Amino acid sequence: MEALRVALLGAGTVGSGFVKLLTAHAERLATLGTEVRITGILVRDPAKPRPAWVPTDRLTTEADALLADADVVVEAMGGTGRAQELVLAALEAGLPVITANKALLAEAWDALKPHALEGLLFYEAAVMAGTPVIEPLSGALRGSSLIELHAILNGTTNYILGRMETGATFQEALAEAQAKGYAEADPTLDVAGIDAAHKLAVLARLVADPSFPWEAVRRHTRGIEHLTPAVLRAARGEGKVVRLVASLYAQEGRWHARVRPVKLPQDHPLAQASLSQNALYFKGDAVGAVCIVGGGAGSLVTASGLLGDLYRLLEGYPGHPPLPAPVPAPAIEASRFEEV
Ligand SMILES: NC(=O)C1=CN([C@@H]2O[C@H](COP(=O)(O)OP(=O)(O)OC[C@H]3O[C@@H](n4cnc5c(N)ncnc54)[C@H](OP(=O)(O)O)[C@@H]3O)[C@@H](O)[C@H]2O)C=CC1
Ligand SMILES: N[C@@H](CC=O)C(=O)O
């Protein structure tokens, strides 16, 4: 049986979940004729306590040696600093990279895009965790041109808003989301809308424009820091819920991206996403409306997306390709939501 050497970058919430799932899938993976072996796990502090199933003898701080001994890199470190250096080094050496890091994908796209076009970059877990959106948007839904897309893309803020509706304060709800492993290492990225904006930038390159600039999303991003239980109660009184919604729509002949809290009718498809769940509403010219709802954050939910990509790689499929060319912005008025 062939061996596939995996270099895992990170053993935090997502990385440790990946180790657990990979172990559970060892036999099924072997039926594909490959023994998948984690050769090392890059961390900052090997002495930190880890879940029992993380093999502490494989923890390392030696990134170069780890990459030199790998067939594939699974990146669950986060950030745009060291993660960017290592991911680019791996890609430039021709190694496939599976990543959950939407900040990197959003902000370092110019450097990553040529490798994505080569089929080396797999990133299902980066948007809506293990709930599939990258694969349908870069595959089956290419048969339709985008009319508009609206999505709840951040589990932490959706959890906070849901918990505030049932009596928690903002700070209590945020602390719970952190304890459950939903929040970013810096939770400002969640509550200020930046994490949702990162994910929207990733989606925009799959459905609107392969070079959609990160800055065009970031400068139209607002978070949920100003929301209070009283605001959420008032919305309920109108039959609405307040949610952080990321939108991509056409106006005056070009694509626009927005992330902001809006009032949604309680029966809107996006409002079906509860607590840490996410939801995506895609309207295409031929397929019509498609809605995908599921887990959007957390250890195993995200690790499932990483492992799904590993299966994709082992089955011989390339990574997720951006659009080959921009989709013309249609002259159709998009849905409007009331901002809060
Ligand atoms: N949490 C979630 O629900 C989801 C997270 N993601 C993404 O997955 C990635 C990881 O998130 P998460 O697991 O929550 O983050 P954590 O902070 O829990 O884990 C990060 C891991 O990376 C290691 N690490 C970070 N920086 C360095 C560095 N410079 N050198 C070596 N090791 C480093 C840390 O080491 P050490 O343990 O020693 O500190 C830790 O093991 C991020 O990109 C995040 O956005 C995506 C979807 C969902
Ligand atoms: N912090 C993120 C984690 C998943 O991407 C979120 O809350 O959605």
GROMACS .gro file of C-alpha atoms and ligand atoms in nm:
model
  396
    1MET     CA    1   0.000   0.000   0.000
    2GLU     CA    2   0.122   0.350  -0.083
    3ALA     CA    3   0.181   0.600   0.197
    4LEU     CA    4   0.067   0.962   0.193
    5ARG     CA    5   0.267   1.182   0.429
    6VAL     CA    6   0.056   1.462   0.579
    7ALA     CA    7   0.218   1.767   0.738
    8LEU     CA    8  -0.043   1.917   0.971
    9LEU     CA    9   0.002   2.284   1.058
   10GLY     CA   10  -0.180   2.354   1.386
   11ALA     CA   11  -0.323   2.140   1.667
   12GLY     CA   12  -0.580   2.381   1.808
   13THR     CA   13  -0.958   2.352   1.775
   14VAL     CA   14  -0.954   2.252   1.406
   15GLY     CA   15  -0.618   2.073   1.384
   16SER     CA   16  -0.695   1.846   1.681
   17GLY     CA   17  -1.040   1.773   1.533
   18PHE     CA   18  -0.869   1.673   1.207
   19VAL     CA   19  -0.640   1.428   1.391
   20LYS     CA   20  -0.945   1.270   1.559
   21LEU     CA   21  -1.142   1.231   1.234
   22LEU     CA   22  -0.845   1.107   1.035
   23THR     CA   23  -0.786   0.835   1.295
   24ALA     CA   24  -1.153   0.734   1.278
   25HIS     CA   25  -1.133   0.714   0.896
   26ALA     CA   26  -0.802   0.522   0.873
   27GLU     CA   27  -0.961   0.197   0.750
   28ARG     CA   28  -1.188   0.367   0.497
   29LEU     CA   29  -0.896   0.568   0.362
   30ALA     CA   30  -0.694   0.248   0.330
   31THR     CA   31  -0.959   0.108   0.093
   32LEU     CA   32  -0.841   0.378  -0.151
   33GLY     CA   33  -0.503   0.203  -0.151
   34THR     CA   34  -0.324   0.465   0.059
   35GLU     CA   35  -0.204   0.465   0.415
   36VAL     CA   36  -0.248   0.826   0.529
   37ARG     CA   37   0.008   0.915   0.793
   38ILE     CA   38   0.053   1.242   0.982
   39THR     CA   39   0.430   1.281   0.990
   40GLY     CA   40   0.435   1.587   1.214
   41ILE     CA   41   0.217   1.862   1.360
   42LEU     CA   42   0.345   2.218   1.371
   43VAL     CA   43   0.258   2.414   1.687
   44ARG     CA   44   0.395   2.716   1.874
   45ASP     CA   45   0.421   2.544   2.210
   46PRO     CA   46   0.467   2.165   2.219
   47ALA     CA   47   0.431   2.169   2.601
   48LYS     CA   48   0.072   2.301   2.592
   49PRO     CA   49  -0.196   2.052   2.709
   50ARG     CA   50  -0.366   1.880   2.411
   51PRO     CA   51  -0.663   1.643   2.374
   52ALA     CA   52  -0.564   1.281   2.452
   53TRP     CA   53  -0.582   1.166   2.088
   54VAL     CA   54  -0.320   1.419   1.963
   55PRO     CA   55   0.012   1.230   1.930
   56THR     CA   56   0.240   1.458   2.132
   57ASP     CA   57   0.552   1.279   2.001
   58ARG     CA   58   0.474   1.424   1.656
   59LEU     CA   59   0.441   1.787   1.768
   60THR     CA   60   0.715   2.006   1.629
   61THR     CA   61   0.824   2.366   1.590
   62GLU     CA   62   1.049   2.279   1.291
   63ALA     CA   63   0.841   2.389   0.993
   64ASP     CA   64   1.107   2.345   0.724
   65ALA     CA   65   1.185   1.985   0.818
   66LEU     CA   66   0.813   1.907   0.835
   67LEU     CA   67   0.742   2.042   0.486
   68ALA     CA   68   1.048   1.867   0.342
   69ASP     CA   69   0.901   1.532   0.451
   70ALA     CA   70   0.544   1.582   0.324
   71ASP     CA   71   0.325   1.483   0.028
   72VAL     CA   72   0.039   1.713   0.131
   73VAL     CA   73  -0.001   2.001   0.377
   74VAL     CA   74  -0.314   2.048   0.589
   75GLU     CA   75  -0.314   2.405   0.725
   76ALA     CA   76  -0.516   2.479   1.040
   77MET     CA   77  -0.290   2.747   1.191
   78GLY     CA   78  -0.474   3.061   1.090
   79GLY     CA   79  -0.357   3.413   1.016
   80THR     CA   80  -0.175   3.571   0.727
   81GLY     CA   81   0.182   3.581   0.865
   82ARG     CA   82   0.363   3.252   0.921
   83ALA     CA   83   0.076   3.055   0.764
   84GLN     CA   84   0.120   3.248   0.439
   85GLU     CA   85   0.495   3.182   0.427
   86LEU     CA   86   0.446   2.809   0.484
   87VAL     CA   87   0.149   2.763   0.251
   88LEU     CA   88   0.328   2.945  -0.032
   89ALA     CA   89   0.649   2.749   0.029
   90ALA     CA   90   0.451   2.424   0.005
   91LEU     CA   91   0.263   2.530  -0.309
   92GLU     CA   92   0.580   2.654  -0.476
   93ALA     CA   93   0.734   2.312  -0.405
   94GLY     CA   94   0.435   2.158  -0.587
   95LEU     CA   95   0.264   2.019  -0.275
   96PRO     CA   96  -0.117   2.025  -0.257
   97VAL     CA   97  -0.245   2.234   0.034
   98ILE     CA   98  -0.576   2.179   0.215
   99THR     CA   99  -0.667   2.483   0.424
  100ALA     CA  100  -0.940   2.617   0.652
  101ASN     CA  101  -0.778   2.961   0.655
  102LYS     CA  102  -1.017   3.211   0.497
  103ALA     CA  103  -0.815   3.514   0.613
  104LEU     CA  104  -0.523   3.388   0.407
  105LEU     CA  105  -0.739   3.304   0.105
  106ALA     CA  106  -0.908   3.645   0.116
  107GLU     CA  107  -0.601   3.860   0.174
  108ALA     CA  108  -0.324   3.672  -0.008
  109TRP     CA  109  -0.529   3.573  -0.313
  110ASP     CA  110  -0.295   3.733  -0.569
  111ALA     CA  111  -0.018   3.497  -0.459
  112LEU     CA  112  -0.244   3.196  -0.412
  113LYS     CA  113  -0.454   3.222  -0.729
  114PRO     CA  114  -0.196   3.076  -0.973
  115HIS     CA  115  -0.170   2.770  -0.749
  116ALA     CA  116  -0.550   2.744  -0.727
  117LEU     CA  117  -0.560   2.751  -1.108
  118GLU     CA  118  -0.308   2.464  -1.108
  119GLY     CA  119  -0.546   2.264  -0.888
  120LEU     CA  120  -0.318   2.257  -0.582
  121LEU     CA  121  -0.544   2.448  -0.339
  122PHE     CA  122  -0.833   2.279  -0.156
  123TYR     CA  123  -1.046   2.497   0.076
  124GLU     CA  124  -1.391   2.356   0.142
  125ALA     CA  125  -1.345   2.405   0.519
  126ALA     CA  126  -1.268   2.777   0.487
  127VAL     CA  127  -1.631   2.881   0.427
  128MET     CA  128  -1.921   2.732   0.627
  129ALA     CA  129  -1.677   2.476   0.775
  130GLY     CA  130  -1.780   2.121   0.670
  131THR     CA  131  -2.110   2.233   0.514
  132PRO     CA  132  -2.040   2.213   0.141
  133VAL     CA  133  -2.046   2.543  -0.045
  134ILE     CA  134  -1.703   2.571  -0.211
  135GLU     CA  135  -1.752   2.248  -0.404
  136PRO     CA  136  -2.105   2.330  -0.537
  137LEU     CA  137  -2.009   2.689  -0.620
  138SER     CA  138  -1.697   2.578  -0.807
  139GLY     CA  139  -1.878   2.283  -0.968
  140ALA     CA  140  -2.246   2.211  -1.025
  141LEU     CA  141  -2.364   2.573  -0.980
  142ARG     CA  142  -2.123   2.694  -1.252
  143GLY     CA  143  -2.403   2.592  -1.489
  144SER     CA  144  -2.590   2.907  -1.382
  145SER     CA  145  -2.474   3.269  -1.381
  146LEU     CA  146  -2.504   3.446  -1.049
  147ILE     CA  147  -2.794   3.686  -0.998
  148GLU     CA  148  -2.743   3.743  -0.625
  149LEU     CA  149  -2.598   3.567  -0.320
  150HIS     CA  150  -2.678   3.628   0.048
  151ALA     CA  151  -2.529   3.429   0.333
  152ILE     CA  152  -2.478   3.396   0.705
  153LEU     CA  153  -2.109   3.307   0.710
  154ASN     CA  154  -2.000   3.351   1.071
  155GLY     CA  155  -2.099   3.100   1.339
  156THR     CA  156  -1.983   3.310   1.633
  157THR     CA  157  -2.198   3.613   1.553
  158ASN     CA  158  -2.498   3.395   1.465
  159TYR     CA  159  -2.452   3.219   1.799
  160ILE     CA  160  -2.423   3.550   1.986
  161LEU     CA  161  -2.738   3.692   1.824
  162GLY     CA  162  -2.932   3.370   1.890
  163ARG     CA  163  -2.823   3.361   2.255
  164MET     CA  164  -2.898   3.731   2.306
  165GLU     CA  165  -3.251   3.657   2.186
  166THR     CA  166  -3.286   3.405   2.470
  167GLY     CA  167  -3.152   3.625   2.747
  168ALA     CA  168  -2.770   3.618   2.737
  169THR     CA  169  -2.567   3.939   2.731
  170PHE     CA  170  -2.331   4.005   2.440
  171GLN     CA  171  -2.027   3.927   2.657
  172GLU     CA  172  -2.177   3.605   2.800
  173ALA     CA  173  -2.269   3.483   2.453
  174LEU     CA  174  -1.925   3.565   2.314
  175ALA     CA  175  -1.757   3.381   2.604
  176GLU     CA  176  -1.975   3.074   2.532
  177ALA     CA  177  -1.887   3.086   2.160
  178GLN     CA  178  -1.517   3.101   2.252
  179ALA     CA  179  -1.550   2.809   2.495
  180LYS     CA  180  -1.721   2.602   2.223
  181GLY     CA  181  -1.433   2.668   1.980
  182TYR     CA  182  -1.635   2.879   1.734
  183ALA     CA  183  -1.451   3.211   1.764
  184GLU     CA  184  -1.129   3.314   1.592
  185ALA     CA  185  -0.812   3.340   1.806
  186ASP     CA  186  -0.884   3.715   1.791
  187PRO     CA  187  -1.267   3.732   1.827
  188THR     CA  188  -1.270   4.092   1.703
  189LEU     CA  189  -1.250   3.936   1.357
  190ASP     CA  190  -1.585   3.769   1.422
  191VAL     CA  191  -1.779   4.048   1.591
  192ALA     CA  192  -1.650   4.321   1.357
  193GLY     CA  193  -1.767   4.122   1.053
  194ILE     CA  194  -1.415   4.068   0.914
  195ASP     CA  195  -1.434   3.687   0.923
  196ALA     CA  196  -1.762   3.696   0.726
  197ALA     CA  197  -1.600   3.944   0.486
  198HIS     CA  198  -1.303   3.709   0.436
  199LYS     CA  199  -1.545   3.430   0.346
  200LEU     CA  200  -1.747   3.651   0.113
  201ALA     CA  201  -1.427   3.744  -0.074
  202VAL     CA  202  -1.353   3.373  -0.120
  203LEU     CA  203  -1.704   3.311  -0.255
  204ALA     CA  204  -1.695   3.616  -0.483
  205ARG     CA  205  -1.399   3.466  -0.672
  206LEU     CA  206  -1.599   3.149  -0.732
  207VAL     CA  207  -1.920   3.310  -0.857
  208ALA     CA  208  -1.860   3.670  -0.971
  209ASP     CA  209  -1.501   3.762  -1.052
  210PRO     CA  210  -1.187   3.546  -1.011
  211SER     CA  211  -0.990   3.858  -0.910
  212PHE     CA  212  -1.251   4.011  -0.675
  213PRO     CA  213  -1.038   4.237  -0.449
  214TRP     CA  214  -1.038   4.183  -0.073
  215GLU     CA  215  -1.046   4.557  -0.017
  216ALA     CA  216  -1.378   4.585  -0.205
  217VAL     CA  217  -1.535   4.361   0.059
  218ARG     CA  218  -1.352   4.495   0.365
  219ARG     CA  219  -1.448   4.857   0.311
  220HIS     CA  220  -1.820   4.768   0.306
  221THR     CA  221  -1.815   4.560   0.625
  222ARG     CA  222  -1.992   4.634   0.954
  223GLY     CA  223  -2.015   4.407   1.257
  224ILE     CA  224  -2.258   4.341   1.541
  225GLU     CA  225  -2.082   4.517   1.833
  226HIS     CA  226  -2.353   4.785   1.858
  227LEU     CA  227  -2.648   4.544   1.882
  228THR     CA  228  -2.836   4.504   2.212
  229PRO     CA  229  -3.110   4.266   2.334
  230ALA     CA  230  -3.354   4.559   2.303
  231VAL     CA  231  -3.278   4.596   1.929
  232LEU     CA  232  -3.328   4.222   1.877
  233ARG     CA  233  -3.658   4.225   2.075
  234ALA     CA  234  -3.789   4.515   1.869
  235ALA     CA  235  -3.713   4.323   1.548
  236ARG     CA  236  -3.896   4.016   1.686
  237GLY     CA  237  -4.194   4.243   1.748
  238GLU     CA  238  -4.198   4.312   1.372
  239GLY     CA  239  -4.177   3.938   1.289
  240LYS     CA  240  -3.806   3.971   1.200
  241VAL     CA  241  -3.468   3.850   1.325
  242VAL     CA  242  -3.143   4.044   1.313
  243ARG     CA  243  -2.858   3.852   1.147
  244LEU     CA  244  -2.512   3.936   1.009
  245VAL     CA  245  -2.559   3.888   0.635
  246ALA     CA  246  -2.293   3.888   0.364
  247SER     CA  247  -2.426   3.980   0.020
  248LEU     CA  248  -2.301   3.986  -0.336
  249TYR     CA  249  -2.525   4.159  -0.587
  250ALA     CA  250  -2.522   4.357  -0.909
  251GLN     CA  251  -2.584   4.730  -0.927
  252GLU     CA  252  -2.518   4.972  -1.211
  253GLY     CA  253  -2.338   4.710  -1.412
  254ARG     CA  254  -2.094   4.587  -1.150
  255TRP     CA  255  -2.070   4.348  -0.856
  256HIS     CA  256  -2.100   4.482  -0.501
  257ALA     CA  257  -2.012   4.306  -0.174
  258ARG     CA  258  -2.156   4.398   0.169
  259VAL     CA  259  -2.139   4.254   0.519
  260ARG     CA  260  -2.374   4.411   0.775
  261PRO     CA  261  -2.646   4.325   1.027
  262VAL     CA  262  -2.992   4.328   0.869
  263LYS     CA  263  -3.349   4.245   0.962
  264LEU     CA  264  -3.466   3.920   0.799
  265PRO     CA  265  -3.828   3.801   0.793
  266GLN     CA  266  -3.849   3.507   1.039
  267ASP     CA  267  -3.944   3.272   0.755
  268HIS     CA  268  -3.655   3.378   0.527
  269PRO     CA  269  -3.439   3.074   0.430
  270LEU     CA  270  -3.132   3.234   0.592
  271ALA     CA  271  -3.318   3.270   0.922
  272GLN     CA  272  -3.330   2.888   0.944
  273ALA     CA  273  -2.961   2.886   1.052
  274SER     CA  274  -2.967   2.859   1.431
  275LEU     CA  275  -2.685   2.938   1.673
  276SER     CA  276  -2.350   2.835   1.520
  277GLN     CA  277  -2.508   2.724   1.193
  278ASN     CA  278  -2.453   2.913   0.867
  279ALA     CA  279  -2.671   2.945   0.557
  280LEU     CA  280  -2.614   3.040   0.194
  281TYR     CA  281  -2.879   3.156  -0.054
  282PHE     CA  282  -2.762   3.148  -0.418
  283LYS     CA  283  -2.984   3.272  -0.699
  284GLY     CA  284  -2.871   3.175  -1.048
  285ASP     CA  285  -3.024   3.260  -1.383
  286ALA     CA  286  -3.095   2.898  -1.481
  287VAL     CA  287  -3.111   2.703  -1.154
  288GLY     CA  288  -3.316   2.960  -0.960
  289ALA     CA  289  -3.282   2.978  -0.581
  290VAL     CA  290  -3.067   2.726  -0.393
  291CYS     CA  291  -3.025   2.733  -0.016
  292ILE     CA  292  -2.764   2.543   0.185
  293VAL     CA  293  -2.784   2.538   0.568
  294GLY     CA  294  -2.554   2.361   0.814
  295GLY     CA  295  -2.284   2.380   1.078
  296GLY     CA  296  -2.055   2.678   1.028
  297ALA     CA  297  -1.796   2.652   1.305
  298GLY     CA  298  -1.645   2.413   1.557
  299SER     CA  299  -1.381   2.144   1.579
  300LEU     CA  300  -1.526   1.835   1.407
  301VAL     CA  301  -1.763   2.033   1.183
  302THR     CA  302  -1.460   2.206   1.030
  303ALA     CA  303  -1.232   1.901   1.037
  304SER     CA  304  -1.498   1.721   0.830
  305GLY     CA  305  -1.444   1.977   0.552
  306LEU     CA  306  -1.065   1.927   0.566
  307LEU     CA  307  -1.103   1.550   0.556
  308GLY     CA  308  -1.352   1.575   0.269
  309ASP     CA  309  -1.085   1.762   0.074
  310LEU     CA  310  -0.831   1.492   0.156
  311TYR     CA  311  -1.069   1.232   0.008
  312ARG     CA  312  -1.109   1.458  -0.298
  313LEU     CA  313  -0.730   1.466  -0.339
  314LEU     CA  314  -0.690   1.089  -0.290
  315GLU     CA  315  -0.965   1.022  -0.544
  316GLY     CA  316  -0.764   1.218  -0.800
  317TYR     CA  317  -0.965   1.540  -0.821
  318PRO     CA  318  -0.792   1.878  -0.837
  319GLY     CA  319  -0.844   2.154  -0.580
  320HIS     CA  320  -1.116   2.416  -0.613
  321PRO     CA  321  -1.077   2.633  -0.927
  322PRO     CA  322  -1.173   3.003  -0.927
  323LEU     CA  323  -1.393   3.124  -1.213
  324PRO     CA  324  -1.214   3.126  -1.550
  325ALA     CA  325  -1.346   3.479  -1.623
  326PRO     CA  326  -1.573   3.741  -1.460
  327VAL     CA  327  -1.949   3.685  -1.478
  328PRO     CA  328  -2.124   3.996  -1.620
  329ALA     CA  329  -2.332   4.174  -1.356
  330PRO     CA  330  -2.699   4.132  -1.454
  331ALA     CA  331  -2.937   4.427  -1.486
  332ILE     CA  332  -3.174   4.281  -1.226
  333GLU     CA  333  -3.262   4.457  -0.901
  334ALA     CA  334  -3.138   4.249  -0.607
  335SER     CA  335  -3.329   4.173  -0.284
  336ARG     CA  336  -3.294   4.449  -0.028
  337PHE     CA  337  -3.277   4.409   0.349
  338GLU     CA  338  -3.315   4.676   0.614
  339GLU     CA  339  -2.978   4.743   0.779
  340VAL     CA  340  -2.959   4.767   1.158
  341LIG     N1  341  -1.259   2.726   1.496
  341LIG     C1  342  -1.345   2.712   1.395
  341LIG     O1  343  -1.464   2.682   1.412
  341LIG     C2  344  -1.299   2.731   1.255
  341LIG     C3  345  -1.172   2.776   1.225
  341LIG     N2  346  -1.133   2.791   1.096
  341LIG     C4  347  -0.997   2.833   1.066
  341LIG     O2  348  -0.908   2.728   1.101
  341LIG     C5  349  -0.781   2.782   1.139
  341LIG     C6  350  -0.745   2.732   1.279
  341LIG     O3  351  -0.845   2.774   1.369
  341LIG     P1  352  -0.849   2.718   1.520
  341LIG     O4  353  -0.813   2.576   1.522
  341LIG     O5  354  -0.980   2.761   1.572
  341LIG     O6  355  -0.734   2.803   1.586
  341LIG     P2  356  -0.651   2.771   1.720
  341LIG     O7  357  -0.602   2.901   1.769
  341LIG     O8  358  -0.734   2.687   1.811
  341LIG     O9  359  -0.529   2.680   1.670
  341LIG     C7  360  -0.422   2.731   1.597
  341LIG     C8  361  -0.311   2.627   1.598
  341LIG    O10  362  -0.205   2.673   1.515
  341LIG     C9  363  -0.083   2.680   1.588
  341LIG     N3  364  -0.012   2.801   1.545
  341LIG    C10  365  -0.063   2.926   1.531
  341LIG     N4  366   0.033   3.011   1.490
  341LIG    C11  367   0.146   2.939   1.480
  341LIG    C12  368   0.280   2.970   1.443
  341LIG     N5  369   0.318   3.093   1.409
  341LIG     N6  370   0.372   2.870   1.443
  341LIG    C13  371   0.336   2.744   1.476
  341LIG     N7  372   0.211   2.708   1.513
  341LIG    C14  373   0.118   2.804   1.514
  341LIG    C15  374  -0.122   2.689   1.734
  341LIG    O11  375  -0.017   2.637   1.815
  341LIG     P3  376  -0.030   2.626   1.975
  341LIG    O12  377  -0.139   2.525   1.999
  341LIG    O13  378   0.102   2.582   2.023
  341LIG    O14  379  -0.069   2.764   2.022
  341LIG    C16  380  -0.250   2.604   1.736
  341LIG    O15  381  -0.218   2.469   1.754
  341LIG    C17  382  -0.796   2.934   1.127
  341LIG    O16  383  -0.756   2.973   0.999
  341LIG    C18  384  -0.948   2.954   1.142
  341LIG    O17  385  -0.993   3.074   1.082
  341LIG    C19  386  -1.215   2.763   0.990
  341LIG    C20  387  -1.342   2.720   1.013
  341LIG    C21  388  -1.396   2.704   1.147
  342LIG     N1  389  -1.484   3.208   1.377
  342LIG     C1  390  -1.548   3.144   1.266
  342LIG     C2  391  -1.506   3.002   1.260
  342LIG     C3  392  -1.542   2.937   1.135
  342LIG     O1  393  -1.510   2.981   1.025
  342LIG     C4  394  -1.697   3.150   1.284
  342LIG     O2  395  -1.741   3.181   1.394
  342LIG     O3  396  -1.769   3.127   1.186
   0.00000   0.00000   0.00000
